[in-house]
Coordinates of C-alpha atoms and ligand atoms in Angstrom, one line a residue:
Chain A
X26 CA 18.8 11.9 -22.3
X27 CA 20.8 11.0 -19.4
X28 CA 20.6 7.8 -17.8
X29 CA 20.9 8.4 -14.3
X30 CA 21.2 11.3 -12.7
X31 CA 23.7 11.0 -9.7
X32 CA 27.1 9.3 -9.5
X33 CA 28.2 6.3 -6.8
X34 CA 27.8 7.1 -3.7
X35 CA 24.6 8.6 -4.1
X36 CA 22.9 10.8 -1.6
X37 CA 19.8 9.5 -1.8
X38 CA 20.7 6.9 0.7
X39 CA 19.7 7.5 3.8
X40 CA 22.1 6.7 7.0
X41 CA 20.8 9.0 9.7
X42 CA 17.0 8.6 10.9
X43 CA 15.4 9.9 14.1
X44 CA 13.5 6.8 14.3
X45 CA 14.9 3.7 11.8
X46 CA 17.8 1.8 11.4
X47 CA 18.6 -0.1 7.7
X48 CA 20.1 -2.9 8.0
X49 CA 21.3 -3.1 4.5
X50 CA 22.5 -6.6 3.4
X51 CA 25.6 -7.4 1.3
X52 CA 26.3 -5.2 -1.5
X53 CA 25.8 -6.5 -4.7
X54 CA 26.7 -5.4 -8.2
X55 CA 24.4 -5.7 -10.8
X56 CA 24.1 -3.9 -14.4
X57 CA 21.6 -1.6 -16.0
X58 CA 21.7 -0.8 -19.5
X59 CA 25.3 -2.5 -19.3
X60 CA 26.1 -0.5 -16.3
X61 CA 27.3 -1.4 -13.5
X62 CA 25.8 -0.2 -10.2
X63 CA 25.7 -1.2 -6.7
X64 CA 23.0 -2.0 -4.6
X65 CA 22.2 -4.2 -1.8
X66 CA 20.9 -7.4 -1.2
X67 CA 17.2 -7.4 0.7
X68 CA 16.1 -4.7 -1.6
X69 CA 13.9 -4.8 -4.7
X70 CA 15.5 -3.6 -8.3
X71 CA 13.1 -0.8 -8.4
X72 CA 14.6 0.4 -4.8
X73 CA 18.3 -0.1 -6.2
X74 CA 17.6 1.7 -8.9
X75 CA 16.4 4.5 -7.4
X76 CA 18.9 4.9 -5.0
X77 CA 21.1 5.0 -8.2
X78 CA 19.4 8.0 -10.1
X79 CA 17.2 5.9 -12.5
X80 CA 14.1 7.4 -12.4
X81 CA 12.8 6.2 -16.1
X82 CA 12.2 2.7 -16.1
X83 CA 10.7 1.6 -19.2
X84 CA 8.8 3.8 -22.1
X85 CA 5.3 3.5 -23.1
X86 CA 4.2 1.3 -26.0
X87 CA 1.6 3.7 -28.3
X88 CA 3.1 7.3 -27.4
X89 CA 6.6 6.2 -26.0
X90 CA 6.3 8.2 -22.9
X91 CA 8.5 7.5 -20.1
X92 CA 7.1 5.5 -17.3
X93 CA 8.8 5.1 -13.5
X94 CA 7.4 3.3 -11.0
X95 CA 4.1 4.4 -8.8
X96 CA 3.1 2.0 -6.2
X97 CA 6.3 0.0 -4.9
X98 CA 3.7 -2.8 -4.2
X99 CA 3.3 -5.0 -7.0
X100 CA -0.5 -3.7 -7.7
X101 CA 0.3 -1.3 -11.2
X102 CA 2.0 -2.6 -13.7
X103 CA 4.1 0.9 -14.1
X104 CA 7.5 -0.5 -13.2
X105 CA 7.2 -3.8 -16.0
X106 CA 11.1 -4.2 -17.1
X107 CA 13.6 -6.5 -18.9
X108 CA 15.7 -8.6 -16.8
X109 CA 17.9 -10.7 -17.3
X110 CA 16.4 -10.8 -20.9
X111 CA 12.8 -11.4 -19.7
X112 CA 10.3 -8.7 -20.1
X113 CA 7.6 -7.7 -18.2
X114 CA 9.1 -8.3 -15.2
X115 CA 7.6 -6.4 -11.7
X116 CA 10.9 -4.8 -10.8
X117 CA 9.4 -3.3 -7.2
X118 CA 8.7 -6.8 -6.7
X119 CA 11.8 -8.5 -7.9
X120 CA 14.7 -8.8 -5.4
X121 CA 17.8 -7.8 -6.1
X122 CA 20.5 -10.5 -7.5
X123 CA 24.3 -10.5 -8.0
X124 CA 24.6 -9.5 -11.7
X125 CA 21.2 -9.1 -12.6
X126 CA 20.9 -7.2 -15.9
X127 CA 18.6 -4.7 -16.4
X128 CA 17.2 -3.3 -18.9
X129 CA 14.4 -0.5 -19.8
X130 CA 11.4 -2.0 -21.3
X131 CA 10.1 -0.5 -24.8
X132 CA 6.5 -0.9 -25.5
X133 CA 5.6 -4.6 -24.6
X134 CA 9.0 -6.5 -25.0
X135 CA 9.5 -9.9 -26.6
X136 CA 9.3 -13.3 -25.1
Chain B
X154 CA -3.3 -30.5 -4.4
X155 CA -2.5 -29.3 -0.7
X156 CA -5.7 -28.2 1.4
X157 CA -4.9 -24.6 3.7
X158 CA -7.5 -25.0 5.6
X159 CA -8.7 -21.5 6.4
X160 CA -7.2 -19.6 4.0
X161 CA -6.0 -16.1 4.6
X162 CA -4.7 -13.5 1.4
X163 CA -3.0 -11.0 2.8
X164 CA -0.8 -10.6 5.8
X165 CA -1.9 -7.2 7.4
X166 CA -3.3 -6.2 10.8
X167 CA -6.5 -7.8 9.5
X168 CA -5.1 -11.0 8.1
X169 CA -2.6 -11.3 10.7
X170 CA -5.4 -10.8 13.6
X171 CA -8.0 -13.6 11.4
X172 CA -5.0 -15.9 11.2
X173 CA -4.2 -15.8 15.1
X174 CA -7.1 -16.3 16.0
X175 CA -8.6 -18.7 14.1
X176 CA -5.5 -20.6 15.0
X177 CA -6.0 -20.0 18.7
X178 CA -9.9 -21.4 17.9
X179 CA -7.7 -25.1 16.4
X180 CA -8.5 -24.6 13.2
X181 CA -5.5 -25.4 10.1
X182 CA -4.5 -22.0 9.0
X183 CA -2.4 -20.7 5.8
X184 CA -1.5 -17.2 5.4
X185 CA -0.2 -15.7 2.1
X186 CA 1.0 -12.3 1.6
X187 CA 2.9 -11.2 -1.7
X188 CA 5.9 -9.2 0.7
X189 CA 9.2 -11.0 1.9
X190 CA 7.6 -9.4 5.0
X191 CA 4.3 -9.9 7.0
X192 CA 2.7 -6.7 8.4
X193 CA 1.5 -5.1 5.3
X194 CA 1.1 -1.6 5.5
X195 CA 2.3 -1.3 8.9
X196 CA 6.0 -2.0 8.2
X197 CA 6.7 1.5 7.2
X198 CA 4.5 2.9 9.5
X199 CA 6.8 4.7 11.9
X200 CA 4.7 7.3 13.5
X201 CA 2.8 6.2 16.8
X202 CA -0.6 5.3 16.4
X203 CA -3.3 8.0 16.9
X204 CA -6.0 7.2 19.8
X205 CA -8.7 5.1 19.0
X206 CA -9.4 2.8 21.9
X207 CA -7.9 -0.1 20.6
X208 CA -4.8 -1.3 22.8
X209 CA -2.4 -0.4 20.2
X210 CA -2.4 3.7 20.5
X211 CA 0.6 5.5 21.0
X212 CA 2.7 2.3 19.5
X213 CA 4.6 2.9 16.1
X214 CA 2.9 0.7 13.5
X215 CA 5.9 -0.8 12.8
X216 CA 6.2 -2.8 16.2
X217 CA 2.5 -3.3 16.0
X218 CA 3.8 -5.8 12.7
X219 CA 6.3 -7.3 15.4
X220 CA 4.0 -8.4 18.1
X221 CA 1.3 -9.7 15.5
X222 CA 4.3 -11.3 14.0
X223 CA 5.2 -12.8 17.5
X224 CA 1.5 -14.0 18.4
X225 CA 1.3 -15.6 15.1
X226 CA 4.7 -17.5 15.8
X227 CA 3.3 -19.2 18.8
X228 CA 0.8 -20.9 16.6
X229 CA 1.0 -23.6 13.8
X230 CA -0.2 -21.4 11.1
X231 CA 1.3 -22.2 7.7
X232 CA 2.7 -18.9 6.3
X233 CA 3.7 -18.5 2.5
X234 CA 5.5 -15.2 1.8
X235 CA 6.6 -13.4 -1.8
X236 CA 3.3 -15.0 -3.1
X237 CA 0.3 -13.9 -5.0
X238 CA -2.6 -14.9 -5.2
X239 CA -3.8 -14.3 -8.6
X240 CA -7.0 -16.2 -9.1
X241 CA -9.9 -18.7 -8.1
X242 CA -11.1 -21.3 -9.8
X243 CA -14.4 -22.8 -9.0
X244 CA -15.3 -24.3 -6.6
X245 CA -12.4 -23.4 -3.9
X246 CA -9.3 -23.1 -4.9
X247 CA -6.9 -20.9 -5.6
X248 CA -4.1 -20.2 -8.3
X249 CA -1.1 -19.0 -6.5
X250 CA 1.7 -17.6 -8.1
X251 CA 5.5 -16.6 -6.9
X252 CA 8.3 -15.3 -8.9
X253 CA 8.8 -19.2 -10.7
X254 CA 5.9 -21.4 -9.4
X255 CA 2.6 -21.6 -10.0
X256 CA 0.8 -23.4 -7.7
X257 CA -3.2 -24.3 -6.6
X258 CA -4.5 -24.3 -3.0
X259 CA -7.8 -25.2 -2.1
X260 CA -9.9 -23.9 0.9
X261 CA -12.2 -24.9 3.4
X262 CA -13.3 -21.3 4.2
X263 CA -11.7 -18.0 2.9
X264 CA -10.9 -14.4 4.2
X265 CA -9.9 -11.9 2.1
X266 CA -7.8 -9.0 3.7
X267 CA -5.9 -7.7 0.5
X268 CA -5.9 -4.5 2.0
X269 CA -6.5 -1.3 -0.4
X270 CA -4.7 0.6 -3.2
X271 CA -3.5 4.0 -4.0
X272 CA -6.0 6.4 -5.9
X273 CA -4.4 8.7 -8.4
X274 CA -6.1 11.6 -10.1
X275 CA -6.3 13.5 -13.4
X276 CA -3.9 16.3 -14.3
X277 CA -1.1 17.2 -17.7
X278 CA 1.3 14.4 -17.2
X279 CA 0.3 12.9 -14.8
X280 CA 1.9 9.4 -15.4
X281 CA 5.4 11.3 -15.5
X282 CA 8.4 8.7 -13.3
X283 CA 8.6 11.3 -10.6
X284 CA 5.2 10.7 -9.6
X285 CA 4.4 8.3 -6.6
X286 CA 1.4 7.2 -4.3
X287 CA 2.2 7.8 -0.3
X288 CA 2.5 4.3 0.4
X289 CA 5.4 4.0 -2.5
X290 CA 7.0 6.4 -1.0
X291 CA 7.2 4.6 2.4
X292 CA 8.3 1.7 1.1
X293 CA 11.3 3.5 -0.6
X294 CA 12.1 5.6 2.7
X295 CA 11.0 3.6 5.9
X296 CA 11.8 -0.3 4.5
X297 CA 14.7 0.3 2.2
X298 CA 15.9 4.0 3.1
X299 CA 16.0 5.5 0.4
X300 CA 15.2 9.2 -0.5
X301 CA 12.5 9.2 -3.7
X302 CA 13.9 12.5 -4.4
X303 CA 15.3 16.4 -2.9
X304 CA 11.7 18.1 -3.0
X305 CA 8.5 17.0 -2.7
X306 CA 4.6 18.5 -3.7
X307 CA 2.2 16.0 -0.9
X308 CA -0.8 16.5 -2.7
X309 CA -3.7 15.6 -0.1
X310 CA -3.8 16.8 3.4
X311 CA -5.3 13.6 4.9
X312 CA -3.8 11.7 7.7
X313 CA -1.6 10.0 5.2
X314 CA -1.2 13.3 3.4
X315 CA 0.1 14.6 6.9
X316 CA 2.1 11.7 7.9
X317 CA 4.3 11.1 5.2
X318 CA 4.8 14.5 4.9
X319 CA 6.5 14.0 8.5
X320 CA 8.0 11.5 7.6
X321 CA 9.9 13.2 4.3
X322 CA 10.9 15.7 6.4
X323 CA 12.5 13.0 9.5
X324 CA 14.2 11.2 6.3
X325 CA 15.9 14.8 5.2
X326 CA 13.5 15.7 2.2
X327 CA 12.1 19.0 1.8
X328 CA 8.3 19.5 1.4
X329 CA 7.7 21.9 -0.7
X330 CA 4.0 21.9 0.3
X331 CA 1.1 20.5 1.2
X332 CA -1.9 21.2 -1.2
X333 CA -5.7 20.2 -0.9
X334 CA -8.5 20.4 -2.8
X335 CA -11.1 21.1 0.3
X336 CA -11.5 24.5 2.0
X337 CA -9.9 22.4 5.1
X338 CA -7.3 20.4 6.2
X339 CA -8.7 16.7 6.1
X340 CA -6.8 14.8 8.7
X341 CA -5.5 14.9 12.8
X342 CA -4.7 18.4 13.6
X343 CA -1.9 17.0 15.5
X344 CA -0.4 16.3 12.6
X345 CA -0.8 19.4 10.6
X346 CA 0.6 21.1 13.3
X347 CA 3.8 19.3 13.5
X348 CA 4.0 20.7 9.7
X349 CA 3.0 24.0 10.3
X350 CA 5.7 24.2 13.1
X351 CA 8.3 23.4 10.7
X352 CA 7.3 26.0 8.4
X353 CA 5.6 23.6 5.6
X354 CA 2.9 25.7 3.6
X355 CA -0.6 23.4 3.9
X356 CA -2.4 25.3 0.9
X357 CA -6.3 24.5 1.3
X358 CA -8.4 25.2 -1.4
X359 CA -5.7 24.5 -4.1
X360 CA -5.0 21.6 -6.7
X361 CA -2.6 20.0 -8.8
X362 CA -2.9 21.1 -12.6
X363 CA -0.1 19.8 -14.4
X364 CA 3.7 18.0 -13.8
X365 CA 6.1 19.8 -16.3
X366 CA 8.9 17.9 -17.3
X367 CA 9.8 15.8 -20.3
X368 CA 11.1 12.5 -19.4
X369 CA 10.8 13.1 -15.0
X370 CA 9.3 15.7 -13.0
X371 CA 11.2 18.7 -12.5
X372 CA 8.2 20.9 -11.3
X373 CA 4.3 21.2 -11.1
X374 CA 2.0 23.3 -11.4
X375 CA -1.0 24.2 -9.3
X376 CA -3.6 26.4 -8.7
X377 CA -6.7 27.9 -6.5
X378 CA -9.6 25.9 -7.4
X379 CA -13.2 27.3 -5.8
X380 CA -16.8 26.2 -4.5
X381 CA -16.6 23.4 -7.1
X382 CA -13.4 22.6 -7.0
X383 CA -12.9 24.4 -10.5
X384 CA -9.6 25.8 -11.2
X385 CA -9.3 29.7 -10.8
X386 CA -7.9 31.4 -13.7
X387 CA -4.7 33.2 -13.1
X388 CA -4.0 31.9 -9.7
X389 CA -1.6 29.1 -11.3
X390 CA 2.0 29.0 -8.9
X391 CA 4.9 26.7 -10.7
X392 CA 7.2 25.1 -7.9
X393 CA 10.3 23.5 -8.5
X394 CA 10.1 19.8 -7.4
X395 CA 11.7 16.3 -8.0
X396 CA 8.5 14.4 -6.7
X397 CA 5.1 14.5 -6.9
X398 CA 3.4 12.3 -4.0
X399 CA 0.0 11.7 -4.3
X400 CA -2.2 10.8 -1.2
X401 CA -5.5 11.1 -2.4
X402 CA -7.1 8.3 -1.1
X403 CA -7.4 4.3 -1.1
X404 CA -9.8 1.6 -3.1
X405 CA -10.2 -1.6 -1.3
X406 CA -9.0 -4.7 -3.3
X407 CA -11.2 -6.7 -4.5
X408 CA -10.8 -8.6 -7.5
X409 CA -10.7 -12.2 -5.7
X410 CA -14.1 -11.4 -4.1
X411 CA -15.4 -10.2 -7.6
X412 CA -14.1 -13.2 -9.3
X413 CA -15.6 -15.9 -7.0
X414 CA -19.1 -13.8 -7.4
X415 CA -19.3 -12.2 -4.2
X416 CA -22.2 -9.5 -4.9
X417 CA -20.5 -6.2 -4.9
X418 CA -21.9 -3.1 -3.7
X419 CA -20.7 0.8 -4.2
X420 CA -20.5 2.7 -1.0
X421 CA -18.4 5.9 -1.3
X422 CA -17.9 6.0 2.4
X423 CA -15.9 2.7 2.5
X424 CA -13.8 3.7 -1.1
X425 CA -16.1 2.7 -3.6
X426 CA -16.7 -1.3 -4.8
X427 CA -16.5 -3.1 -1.6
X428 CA -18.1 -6.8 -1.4
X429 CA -21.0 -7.2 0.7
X430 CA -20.8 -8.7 4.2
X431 CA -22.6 -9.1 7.3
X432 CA -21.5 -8.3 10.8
X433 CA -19.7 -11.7 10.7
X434 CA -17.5 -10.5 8.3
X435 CA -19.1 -13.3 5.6
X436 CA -20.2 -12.2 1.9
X437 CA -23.0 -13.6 0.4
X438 CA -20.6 -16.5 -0.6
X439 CA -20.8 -18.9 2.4
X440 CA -17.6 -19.6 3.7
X441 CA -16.1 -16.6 2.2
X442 CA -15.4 -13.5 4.4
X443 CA -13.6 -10.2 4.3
X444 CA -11.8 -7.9 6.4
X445 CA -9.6 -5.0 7.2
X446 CA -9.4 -2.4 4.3
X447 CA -10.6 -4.9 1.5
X448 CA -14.3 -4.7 3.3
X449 CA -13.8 -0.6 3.4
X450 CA -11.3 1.6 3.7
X451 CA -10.5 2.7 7.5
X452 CA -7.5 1.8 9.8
X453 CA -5.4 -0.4 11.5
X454 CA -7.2 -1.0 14.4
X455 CA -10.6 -1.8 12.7
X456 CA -9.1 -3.7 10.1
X457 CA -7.4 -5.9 13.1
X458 CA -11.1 -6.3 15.0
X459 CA -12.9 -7.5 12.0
X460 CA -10.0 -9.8 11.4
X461 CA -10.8 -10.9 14.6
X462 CA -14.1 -11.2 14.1
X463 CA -13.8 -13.4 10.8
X464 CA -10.8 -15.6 12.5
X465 CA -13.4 -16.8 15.1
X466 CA -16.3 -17.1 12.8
X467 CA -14.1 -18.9 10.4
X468 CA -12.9 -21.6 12.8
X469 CA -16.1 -21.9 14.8
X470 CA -18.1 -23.2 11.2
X471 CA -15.2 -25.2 11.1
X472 CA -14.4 -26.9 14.4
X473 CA -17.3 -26.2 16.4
X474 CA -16.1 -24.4 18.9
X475 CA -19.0 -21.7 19.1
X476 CA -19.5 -20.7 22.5
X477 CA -15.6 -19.5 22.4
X478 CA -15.7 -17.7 19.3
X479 CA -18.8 -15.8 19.8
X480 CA -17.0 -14.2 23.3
X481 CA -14.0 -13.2 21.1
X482 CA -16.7 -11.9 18.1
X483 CA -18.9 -9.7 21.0
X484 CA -16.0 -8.5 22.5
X485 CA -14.6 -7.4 18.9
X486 CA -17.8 -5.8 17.8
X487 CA -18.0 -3.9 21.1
X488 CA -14.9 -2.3 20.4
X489 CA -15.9 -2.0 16.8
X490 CA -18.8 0.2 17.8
X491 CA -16.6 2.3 20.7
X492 CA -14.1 3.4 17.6
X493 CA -16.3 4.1 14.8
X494 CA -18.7 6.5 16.9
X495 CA -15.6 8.9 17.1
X496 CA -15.1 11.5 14.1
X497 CA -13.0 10.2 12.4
X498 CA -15.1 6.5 12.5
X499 CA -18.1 8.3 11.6
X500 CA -17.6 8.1 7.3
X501 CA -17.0 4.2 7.8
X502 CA -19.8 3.7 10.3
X503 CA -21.8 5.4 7.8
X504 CA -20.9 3.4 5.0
X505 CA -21.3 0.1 6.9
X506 CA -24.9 1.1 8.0
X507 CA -25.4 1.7 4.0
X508 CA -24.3 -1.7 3.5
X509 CA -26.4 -3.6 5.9
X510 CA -29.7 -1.2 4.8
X511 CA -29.0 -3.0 0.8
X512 CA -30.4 -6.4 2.9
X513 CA -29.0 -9.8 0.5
Ligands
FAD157 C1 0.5 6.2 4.8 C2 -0.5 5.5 5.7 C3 -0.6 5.9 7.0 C4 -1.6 5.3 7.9 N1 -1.7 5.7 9.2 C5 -2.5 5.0 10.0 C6 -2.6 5.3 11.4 O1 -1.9 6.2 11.9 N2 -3.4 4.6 12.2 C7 -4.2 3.7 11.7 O2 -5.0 3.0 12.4 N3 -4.2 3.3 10.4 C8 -3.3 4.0 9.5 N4 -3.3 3.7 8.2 C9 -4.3 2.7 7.7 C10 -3.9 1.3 7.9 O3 -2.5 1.1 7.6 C11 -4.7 0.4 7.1 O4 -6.0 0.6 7.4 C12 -4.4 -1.1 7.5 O5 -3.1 -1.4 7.2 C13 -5.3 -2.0 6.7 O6 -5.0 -3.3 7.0 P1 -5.2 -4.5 6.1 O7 -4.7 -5.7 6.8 O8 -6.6 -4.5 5.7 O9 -4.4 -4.2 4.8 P2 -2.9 -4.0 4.5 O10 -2.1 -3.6 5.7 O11 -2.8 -3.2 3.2 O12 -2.4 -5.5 4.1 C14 -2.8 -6.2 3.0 C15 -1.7 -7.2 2.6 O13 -2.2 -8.1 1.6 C16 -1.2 -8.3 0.6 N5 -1.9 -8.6 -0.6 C17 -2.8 -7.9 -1.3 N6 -3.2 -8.6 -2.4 C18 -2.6 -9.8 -2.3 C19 -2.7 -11.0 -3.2 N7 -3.5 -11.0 -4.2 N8 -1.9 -12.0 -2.8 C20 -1.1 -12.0 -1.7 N9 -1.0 -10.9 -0.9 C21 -1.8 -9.8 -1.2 C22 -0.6 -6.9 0.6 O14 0.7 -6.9 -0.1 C23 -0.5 -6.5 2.0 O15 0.7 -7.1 2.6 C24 -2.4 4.3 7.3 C25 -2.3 3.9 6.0 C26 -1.3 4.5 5.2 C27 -1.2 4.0 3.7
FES158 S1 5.4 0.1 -9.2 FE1 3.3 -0.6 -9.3 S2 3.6 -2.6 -9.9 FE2 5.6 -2.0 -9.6

């Protein structure tokens, strides 16, 4: 299983838009399974780490199936991770912090 | 405990529209939305909006956040941001929570403008990371700019089907298609047609059947489905895709209104469980009203009239000023009724007439 699936610099940025502009804050490091990665302050872990390849986020509790995140908004509970040590945190709610550590979630995670 | 006064959840064109004008009416207001960012769905709205006679056609939904923003500025509403509200405890207050805090607020009078959330539907794998709702793939693109993926299957061809579809493709995503259960395309046909002019298939009549891939999607699978929307045998097509988007409609949120005992009706037309009101925008909770897509799924510029409408209902109950807030309610419901006789006003007008015919 690979953990992400692009390298630094990732494409899935984007820079050009007919219509927006990003005004991406400072960049920050932080770590995801003991990687480090770059991302930008302003934006939620979830976005980071999609902008960094992660797509699985956290694996189911009964059948271990992988789980990623669904509605960006706080409102499923699909995108529960560990960070900074704590589980079951909202990461498409959580803003991003310098030297966060994140972690996949397995099953329900203990507190 | 602090008092808010008139309480508002949910800073959207409905909450933002209830909270200026109830402010303009001299009434204490507190607004709470669970974004950094007031606007709610309208901040990664960029397409201009489509012509119902509200003032606001023809302006990108992400300015329409600005200017509410702007009104709201000039007035001494309290606004609390990155904050949820996550429960009610009899016999007005509120348990709010943020990422360290929690916190209790109580009300004088209450609207609820939570807004809706994202249907999903049944199909092999469908919980697969790969898979999004439209409005999670907005936030990724049009607030933080970032690509969800390379190619994307839009299932639902409704105007949000069609407009984030636009949208993937202004950002530099491919669409691989548009699929939909219905013999025909559900929304504008504006909007299809800026998709069909740019060579995206919109395949009527066809459904999802299953997500392949192991630990993310790397494809899907879908089919012809006929009269009863029953997959046809042997017409299954595998494309290769990174993302599966689903648009296939919104529920209102309602779990506040269900918790403080609001009666609940079930009206298809407005999304399903939607909490009963009358034309003031009040449930059958006195002092507790309702608006925008948590009352019934619709758009922006109905969800800012009845904000309107329970702003000055709000504050008038509260500081007596009824004369001026019934000329702000007439004029609000006059509009109202000018938008939902159009086509694409009809289902809600529908559904609100059911409402009002199950008398409380
Ligand atoms: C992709 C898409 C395209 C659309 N295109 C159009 C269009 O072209 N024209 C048009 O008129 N309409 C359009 N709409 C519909 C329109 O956006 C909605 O009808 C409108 O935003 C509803 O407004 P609202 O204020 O009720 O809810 P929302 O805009 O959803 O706002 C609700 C707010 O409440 C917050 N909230 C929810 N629960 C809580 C809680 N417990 N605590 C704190 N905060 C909470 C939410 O985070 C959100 O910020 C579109 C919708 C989508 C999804
Ligand atoms: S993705 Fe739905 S709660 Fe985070």
């Amino acid at each position: 299983m690979s953990k992400r699936t692009s390298k630094r610099n990732t494409p899935t940025r984007i820079t050009d838009h007919p219509i927006l502009q990003f005004n991406r804050g400072r960049e920050i490091t932080f770590f995801f399974e003991g990687e480090p990665m770059k991302g930008y302050e302003g934006e939620t872990i979830a976005a980071a780490l999609v902008a960094n390849g992660v797509k699985v986020f956290r694996y189911s509790e009964k059948h271990k199936r992988a789980r990623g995140f669904f509605c960006a908004v706080g409102k499923c509970s699909s995108c529960l991770m560990v960070v900074d040590g704590k589980p079951n945190t909202m990461v498409c709610m959580e803003p991003l912090r310098e030297g966060v550590r994140v972690e996949r979630q397995r099953g329900r995670g203990k507190i | 405990m602090i008092d808010g006064g008139i309480v508002i959840v949910g800073g959207g064109p409905a909450g933002l529209c209830a909270a200026i004008t109830a402010a303009q009416l001299g009434a204490p207001v507190t607004l709470i939305d669970d974004n950094p960012r007031l606007g709610g769905q309208l901040i990664k709205q960029t397409h201009k909006f489509f012509g119902s006679k509200s003032h606001y056609c023809g302006i990108r939904g992400i300015d329409i956040a600005t200017l509410l923003e702007q009104q709201l500025s000039a007035t001494p509403t309290k606004v609390i941001l990155n904050t949820t509200v996550i429960g009610h405890f009899k016999p007005n207050i509120l348990g709010l929570a943020n990422q360290h805090t929690f916190t209790k607020l109580s009300y004088q009078r209450l609207i609820v403008a939570t807004g809706a959330s994202e249907n999903t539907i049944l199909f092999e794998n469908n919980d697969l990371p790969g898979i999004y709702g439209a409005g999670a793939v907005q936030t990724l693109m049009n607030v933080f700019g970032i690509r969800p993926g390379k190619n994307v299957l839009m299932v639902g061809s409704g105007n949000i089907g069609l407009i984030v579809s636009y949208q993937l493709l202004q950002a530099g995503i491919n669409v691989s298609a548009v699929i939909e259960a219905l013999p025909k395309i559900g929304g504008y046909h504006v909007h299809a047609a800026k998709l069909a002019r740019l060579g995206i298939p919109i395949l009527t009549s066809h459904t999802i059947k299953a997500a392949i891939g192991k630990e993310y999607v790397t494809g899907a699978v879908i089919c012809r489905v006929d009269k009863n929307f029953k997959p046809i045998k042997g017409t299954e097509k595998r494309l290769k895709v990174d993302t599966i988007c689903l648009a296939v409609g919104l529920s209102p949120l309602v779990e506040i209104l269900s918790q403080i005992g609001c009666e609940m009706v079930f009206i298809p037309q407005l999304g399903g469980q939607v909490a009963w009101h009358n034309e003031n925008m009040e449930t059958t909770v006195s002092g507790v009203y309702v608006a925008g897509d948590a009352s019934g799924v619709e758009e922006a510029s109905t969800a800012m009239l009845e904000g309107r409408i329970a702003g000055a209902h709000a504050a008038a109950t509260l500081t007596g000023k009824f004369t001026e807030a019934e000329a702000i309610i007439n004029q609000a419901k006059f509009e109202l009724a000018a938008i939902r006789q159009g086509p694409f006003g009809e289902k809600a007008a529908k559904g609100k007439e059911k409402m009002m015919q199950t008398v409380r």
